[in-house]
C-alpha cells in the first residue's frame, strides 16, 4: 500500500468518516420489555406519556411526572443505553426532591423514531426544552437540566444554549472523545479533528459562565472513572459543587447512596430559588 493509500484508509476509518461504526460503539438502545413502555406509578407524582414533535416530523417518546405544587422541573437526559424504563429508580428518587421530572428517549431509543447521532441527541434536548417552555409554560428560571452519563454532555450543551436555573451532572465525562478513547484504545490513534465536530465537550463548556452546577460521581465508577468528575470540578468555573459517593458505581446511586444523594440535591435546588 502506498503512503497516500495508507493515509486515505486511516482517514476513512476515523470516527469522523466511519460514523456508522462510531455510532455503534456509543449508542446502545434496548427494546422495551412487554408493558414497560408506560410510565411507572410514582406515589407523589401524576405520570403522563408525552410525544414531542421534531422539525423532521419524527417524535420523541417522553414521560412527564408532575408533582403537586412543584416549583421546579427537572429535564432529564439519560445515558447511552437502555430506554426510559431503565431509569425508574432514579425517577422515583428525583420526584422526592419536590420537583416535577420530564424524561425523554433520544431518537432511536425506546419508542422514539429515527436513529441516534451525536448532533441529533443535542437537537433532541433543545426540542424537549422548547416544548417545556413553549407548550407547558415552564419558566426557564424554574428548569433544572439533569444529565446522566452520556446525557451530561447534552445537559451541559443545553445550559450553554438556553437559560436554565441549574445543572446536575451524574456520572459524567470531561468529553465524549476522551472517554471514547479511554474505553476503546484504538481510537487514540485519531486526533481531535478526525472525530465528529460535536464532541460533547463538557469540560470546555463548564469553564465558561454557567448556572449553579452540581457534579455527582461514584468513586467506584468503572464506566466513567471518578477522575473525570475531579477534573470537571477542578477546572469548572463557579458556582460549582461536587458530591463524591465513595461506595457508588456508575448507575447504582439509588441503592448505594439514596439519602446522601437526595439531601444534597434538595439543598442544591433550594439555593436555585428566585
PDB file of N, CA and C in Angstrom, residues 49-108:
ATOM      1  N   UNK A  49     -47.776  10.155  29.555  1.00  0.00           N
ATOM      2  CA  UNK A  49     -46.967   9.790  28.401  1.00  0.00           C
ATOM      3  C   UNK A  49     -47.101  10.906  27.370  1.00  0.00           C
ATOM      4  N   UNK A  50     -45.975  11.411  26.891  1.00  0.00           N
ATOM      5  CA  UNK A  50     -45.967  12.582  26.010  1.00  0.00           C
ATOM      6  C   UNK A  50     -45.121  12.276  24.775  1.00  0.00           C
ATOM      7  N   UNK A  51     -45.503  12.842  23.646  1.00  0.00           N
ATOM      8  CA  UNK A  51     -44.688  12.763  22.430  1.00  0.00           C
ATOM      9  C   UNK A  51     -44.326  14.181  21.991  1.00  0.00           C
ATOM     10  N   UNK A  52     -43.036  14.438  21.880  1.00  0.00           N
ATOM     11  CA  UNK A  52     -42.554  15.757  21.470  1.00  0.00           C
ATOM     12  C   UNK A  52     -42.203  15.717  19.986  1.00  0.00           C
ATOM     13  N   UNK A  53     -42.824  16.573  19.171  1.00  0.00           N
ATOM     14  CA  UNK A  53     -42.539  16.569  17.729  1.00  0.00           C
ATOM     15  C   UNK A  53     -41.200  17.240  17.417  1.00  0.00           C
ATOM     16  N   UNK A  54     -40.516  16.716  16.398  1.00  0.00           N
ATOM     17  CA  UNK A  54     -39.271  17.300  15.920  1.00  0.00           C
ATOM     18  C   UNK A  54     -39.513  17.996  14.583  1.00  0.00           C
ATOM     19  N   UNK A  55     -38.598  18.858  14.187  1.00  0.00           N
ATOM     20  CA  UNK A  55     -38.723  19.559  12.905  1.00  0.00           C
ATOM     21  C   UNK A  55     -38.758  18.582  11.732  1.00  0.00           C
ATOM     22  N   UNK A  56     -38.132  17.424  11.912  1.00  0.00           N
ATOM     23  CA  UNK A  56     -38.093  16.411  10.852  1.00  0.00           C
ATOM     24  C   UNK A  56     -39.426  15.706  10.656  1.00  0.00           C
ATOM     25  N   UNK A  57     -40.353  15.912  11.586  1.00  0.00           N
ATOM     26  CA  UNK A  57     -41.621  15.201  11.548  1.00  0.00           C
ATOM     27  C   UNK A  57     -41.650  13.984  12.453  1.00  0.00           C
ATOM     28  N   UNK A  58     -40.486  13.555  12.929  1.00  0.00           N
ATOM     29  CA  UNK A  58     -40.411  12.436  13.869  1.00  0.00           C
ATOM     30  C   UNK A  58     -40.844  12.903  15.254  1.00  0.00           C
ATOM     31  N   UNK A  59     -41.047  11.935  16.155  1.00  0.00           N
ATOM     32  CA  UNK A  59     -41.495  12.253  17.507  1.00  0.00           C
ATOM     33  C   UNK A  59     -40.620  11.553  18.539  1.00  0.00           C
ATOM     34  N   UNK A  60     -40.428  12.237  19.657  1.00  0.00           N
ATOM     35  CA  UNK A  60     -39.702  11.663  20.786  1.00  0.00           C
ATOM     36  C   UNK A  60     -40.691  11.190  21.838  1.00  0.00           C
ATOM     37  N   UNK A  61     -40.460   9.993  22.346  1.00  0.00           N
ATOM     38  CA  UNK A  61     -41.292   9.426  23.403  1.00  0.00           C
ATOM     39  C   UNK A  61     -40.797   9.928  24.758  1.00  0.00           C
ATOM     40  N   UNK A  62     -41.711  10.449  25.565  1.00  0.00           N
ATOM     41  CA  UNK A  62     -41.336  11.077  26.838  1.00  0.00           C
ATOM     42  C   UNK A  62     -42.300  10.671  27.950  1.00  0.00           C
ATOM     43  N   UNK A  63     -41.814  10.780  29.172  1.00  0.00           N
ATOM     44  CA  UNK A  63     -42.649  10.652  30.363  1.00  0.00           C
ATOM     45  C   UNK A  63     -42.552  11.942  31.162  1.00  0.00           C
ATOM     46  N   UNK A  64     -43.703  12.377  31.680  1.00  0.00           N
ATOM     47  CA  UNK A  64     -43.755  13.595  32.488  1.00  0.00           C
ATOM     48  C   UNK A  64     -44.365  13.247  33.836  1.00  0.00           C
ATOM     49  N   UNK A  65     -43.576  13.411  34.881  1.00  0.00           N
ATOM     50  CA  UNK A  65     -44.030  13.144  36.244  1.00  0.00           C
ATOM     51  C   UNK A  65     -44.262  14.484  36.932  1.00  0.00           C
ATOM     52  N   UNK A  66     -45.524  14.838  37.076  1.00  0.00           N
ATOM     53  CA  UNK A  66     -45.884  16.150  37.615  1.00  0.00           C
ATOM     54  C   UNK A  66     -46.182  16.037  39.102  1.00  0.00           C
ATOM     55  N   UNK A  67     -45.405  16.749  39.895  1.00  0.00           N
ATOM     56  CA  UNK A  67     -45.554  16.756  41.348  1.00  0.00           C
ATOM     57  C   UNK A  67     -46.380  17.975  41.745  1.00  0.00           C
ATOM     58  N   UNK A  68     -47.380  17.778  42.580  1.00  0.00           N
ATOM     59  CA  UNK A  68     -48.245  18.869  43.016  1.00  0.00           C
ATOM     60  C   UNK A  68     -47.443  19.970  43.695  1.00  0.00           C
ATOM     61  N   UNK A  69     -47.718  21.204  43.293  1.00  0.00           N
ATOM     62  CA  UNK A  69     -47.084  22.398  43.875  1.00  0.00           C
ATOM     63  C   UNK A  69     -45.571  22.439  43.672  1.00  0.00           C
ATOM     64  N   UNK A  70     -45.068  21.724  42.689  1.00  0.00           N
ATOM     65  CA  UNK A  70     -43.623  21.762  42.419  1.00  0.00           C
ATOM     66  C   UNK A  70     -43.229  23.138  41.890  1.00  0.00           C
ATOM     67  N   UNK A  71     -42.165  23.694  42.439  1.00  0.00           N
ATOM     68  CA  UNK A  71     -41.661  24.978  41.950  1.00  0.00           C
ATOM     69  C   UNK A  71     -40.619  24.789  40.852  1.00  0.00           C
ATOM     70  N   UNK A  72     -40.052  23.599  40.755  1.00  0.00           N
ATOM     71  CA  UNK A  72     -39.012  23.319  39.777  1.00  0.00           C
ATOM     72  C   UNK A  72     -39.389  22.102  38.925  1.00  0.00           C
ATOM     73  N   UNK A  73     -38.863  22.070  37.720  1.00  0.00           N
ATOM     74  CA  UNK A  73     -38.995  20.909  36.842  1.00  0.00           C
ATOM     75  C   UNK A  73     -37.602  20.469  36.415  1.00  0.00           C
ATOM     76  N   UNK A  74     -37.337  19.179  36.513  1.00  0.00           N
ATOM     77  CA  UNK A  74     -36.057  18.604  36.106  1.00  0.00           C
ATOM     78  C   UNK A  74     -36.202  18.013  34.710  1.00  0.00           C
ATOM     79  N   UNK A  75     -35.382  18.480  33.789  1.00  0.00           N
ATOM     80  CA  UNK A  75     -35.323  17.920  32.435  1.00  0.00           C
ATOM     81  C   UNK A  75     -34.183  16.910  32.403  1.00  0.00           C
ATOM     82  N   UNK A  76     -34.528  15.628  32.282  1.00  0.00           N
ATOM     83  CA  UNK A  76     -33.584  14.520  32.448  1.00  0.00           C
ATOM     84  C   UNK A  76     -33.129  13.988  31.093  1.00  0.00           C
ATOM     85  N   UNK A  77     -31.828  14.076  30.825  1.00  0.00           N
ATOM     86  CA  UNK A  77     -31.219  13.483  29.627  1.00  0.00           C
ATOM     87  C   UNK A  77     -30.439  12.244  30.053  1.00  0.00           C
ATOM     88  N   UNK A  78     -30.836  11.076  29.576  1.00  0.00           N
ATOM     89  CA  UNK A  78     -30.261   9.834  30.095  1.00  0.00           C
ATOM     90  C   UNK A  78     -28.987   9.418  29.364  1.00  0.00           C
ATOM     91  N   UNK A  79     -28.469   8.266  29.753  1.00  0.00           N
ATOM     92  CA  UNK A  79     -27.206   7.767  29.219  1.00  0.00           C
ATOM     93  C   UNK A  79     -27.334   7.110  27.857  1.00  0.00           C
ATOM     94  N   UNK A  80     -26.295   6.364  27.478  1.00  0.00           N
ATOM     95  CA  UNK A  80     -26.188   5.858  26.106  1.00  0.00           C
ATOM     96  C   UNK A  80     -26.857   4.512  25.885  1.00  0.00           C
ATOM     97  N   UNK A  81     -27.450   3.928  26.925  1.00  0.00           N
ATOM     98  CA  UNK A  81     -28.021   2.585  26.787  1.00  0.00           C
ATOM     99  C   UNK A  81     -29.425   2.530  27.379  1.00  0.00           C
ATOM    100  N   UNK A  82     -30.178   1.514  26.966  1.00  0.00           N
ATOM    101  CA  UNK A  82     -31.491   1.272  27.545  1.00  0.00           C
ATOM    102  C   UNK A  82     -32.575   2.130  26.932  1.00  0.00           C
ATOM    103  N   UNK A  83     -33.510   2.557  27.771  1.00  0.00           N
ATOM    104  CA  UNK A  83     -34.629   3.402  27.369  1.00  0.00           C
ATOM    105  C   UNK A  83     -35.212   4.036  28.631  1.00  0.00           C
ATOM    106  N   UNK A  84     -36.356   4.670  28.530  1.00  0.00           N
ATOM    107  CA  UNK A  84     -36.939   5.349  29.687  1.00  0.00           C
ATOM    108  C   UNK A  84     -37.095   4.422  30.891  1.00  0.00           C
ATOM    109  N   UNK A  85     -37.531   3.194  30.644  1.00  0.00           N
ATOM    110  CA  UNK A  85     -37.823   2.280  31.753  1.00  0.00           C
ATOM    111  C   UNK A  85     -36.580   1.878  32.525  1.00  0.00           C
ATOM    112  N   UNK A  86     -35.393   2.095  31.942  1.00  0.00           N
ATOM    113  CA  UNK A  86     -34.148   1.780  32.645  1.00  0.00           C
ATOM    114  C   UNK A  86     -33.865   2.770  33.764  1.00  0.00           C
ATOM    115  N   UNK A  87     -34.659   3.852  33.846  1.00  0.00           N
ATOM    116  CA  UNK A  87     -34.392   4.922  34.820  1.00  0.00           C
ATOM    117  C   UNK A  87     -35.476   5.029  35.889  1.00  0.00           C
ATOM    118  N   UNK A  88     -36.287   4.010  36.065  1.00  0.00           N
ATOM    119  CA  UNK A  88     -37.398   4.096  37.012  1.00  0.00           C
ATOM    120  C   UNK A  88     -36.950   4.441  38.426  1.00  0.00           C
ATOM    121  N   UNK A  89     -35.846   3.867  38.877  1.00  0.00           N
ATOM    122  CA  UNK A  89     -35.395   4.098  40.257  1.00  0.00           C
ATOM    123  C   UNK A  89     -34.961   5.542  40.473  1.00  0.00           C
ATOM    124  N   UNK A  90     -34.181   6.087  39.547  1.00  0.00           N
ATOM    125  CA  UNK A  90     -33.715   7.466  39.711  1.00  0.00           C
ATOM    126  C   UNK A  90     -34.867   8.449  39.536  1.00  0.00           C
ATOM    127  N   UNK A  91     -35.840   8.120  38.690  1.00  0.00           N
ATOM    128  CA  UNK A  91     -37.011   8.979  38.533  1.00  0.00           C
ATOM    129  C   UNK A  91     -37.798   9.051  39.832  1.00  0.00           C
ATOM    130  N   UNK A  92     -37.960   7.909  40.477  1.00  0.00           N
ATOM    131  CA  UNK A  92     -38.661   7.862  41.759  1.00  0.00           C
ATOM    132  C   UNK A  92     -37.940   8.703  42.804  1.00  0.00           C
ATOM    133  N   UNK A  93     -36.617   8.619  42.808  1.00  0.00           N
ATOM    134  CA  UNK A  93     -35.823   9.376  43.777  1.00  0.00           C
ATOM    135  C   UNK A  93     -35.899  10.876  43.499  1.00  0.00           C
ATOM    136  N   UNK A  94     -35.826  11.261  42.240  1.00  0.00           N
ATOM    137  CA  UNK A  94     -35.831  12.684  41.907  1.00  0.00           C
ATOM    138  C   UNK A  94     -37.162  13.358  42.221  1.00  0.00           C
ATOM    139  N   UNK A  95     -38.271  12.635  42.081  1.00  0.00           N
ATOM    140  CA  UNK A  95     -39.554  13.251  42.424  1.00  0.00           C
ATOM    141  C   UNK A  95     -39.660  13.514  43.922  1.00  0.00           C
ATOM    142  N   UNK A  96     -38.862  12.801  44.713  1.00  0.00           N
ATOM    143  CA  UNK A  96     -38.854  13.037  46.161  1.00  0.00           C
ATOM    144  C   UNK A  96     -38.176  14.356  46.537  1.00  0.00           C
ATOM    145  N   UNK A  97     -37.541  15.005  45.574  1.00  0.00           N
ATOM    146  CA  UNK A  97     -36.972  16.332  45.825  1.00  0.00           C
ATOM    147  C   UNK A  97     -38.058  17.397  45.855  1.00  0.00           C
ATOM    148  N   UNK A  98     -39.268  17.036  45.413  1.00  0.00           N
ATOM    149  CA  UNK A  98     -40.350  18.007  45.317  1.00  0.00           C
ATOM    150  C   UNK A  98     -40.468  18.628  43.941  1.00  0.00           C
ATOM    151  N   UNK A  99     -39.594  18.237  43.026  1.00  0.00           N
ATOM    152  CA  UNK A  99     -39.631  18.754  41.653  1.00  0.00           C
ATOM    153  C   UNK A  99     -40.382  17.794  40.739  1.00  0.00           C
ATOM    154  N   UNK A 100     -40.999  18.348  39.711  1.00  0.00           N
ATOM    155  CA  UNK A 100     -41.533  17.515  38.640  1.00  0.00           C
ATOM    156  C   UNK A 100     -40.365  17.054  37.770  1.00  0.00           C
ATOM    157  N   UNK A 101     -40.551  15.943  37.055  1.00  0.00           N
ATOM    158  CA  UNK A 101     -39.464  15.391  36.239  1.00  0.00           C
ATOM    159  C   UNK A 101     -39.993  15.070  34.843  1.00  0.00           C
ATOM    160  N   UNK A 102     -39.253  15.524  33.830  1.00  0.00           N
ATOM    161  CA  UNK A 102     -39.588  15.233  32.433  1.00  0.00           C
ATOM    162  C   UNK A 102     -38.399  14.516  31.816  1.00  0.00           C
ATOM    163  N   UNK A 103     -38.610  13.281  31.354  1.00  0.00           N
ATOM    164  CA  UNK A 103     -37.542  12.475  30.762  1.00  0.00           C
ATOM    165  C   UNK A 103     -37.946  12.072  29.355  1.00  0.00           C
ATOM    166  N   UNK A 104     -36.987  11.998  28.471  1.00  0.00           N
ATOM    167  CA  UNK A 104     -37.266  11.674  27.067  1.00  0.00           C
ATOM    168  C   UNK A 104     -36.263  10.647  26.557  1.00  0.00           C
ATOM    169  N   UNK A 105     -36.677   9.887  25.563  1.00  0.00           N
ATOM    170  CA  UNK A 105     -35.770   8.993  24.845  1.00  0.00           C
ATOM    171  C   UNK A 105     -35.248   9.710  23.611  1.00  0.00           C
ATOM    172  N   UNK A 106     -33.943   9.607  23.386  1.00  0.00           N
ATOM    173  CA  UNK A 106     -33.360  10.148  22.157  1.00  0.00           C
ATOM    174  C   UNK A 106     -33.937   9.417  20.944  1.00  0.00           C
ATOM    175  N   UNK A 107     -33.754  10.003  19.781  1.00  0.00           N
ATOM    176  CA  UNK A 107     -34.151   9.315  18.553  1.00  0.00           C
ATOM    177  C   UNK A 107     -33.513   7.924  18.501  1.00  0.00           C
ATOM    178  N   UNK A 108     -34.315   6.933  18.143  1.00  0.00           N
ATOM    179  CA  UNK A 108     -33.816   5.567  18.030  1.00  0.00           C
ATOM    180  C   UNK A 108     -33.837   4.780  19.323  1.00  0.00           C
TER     181      UNK A 108
END
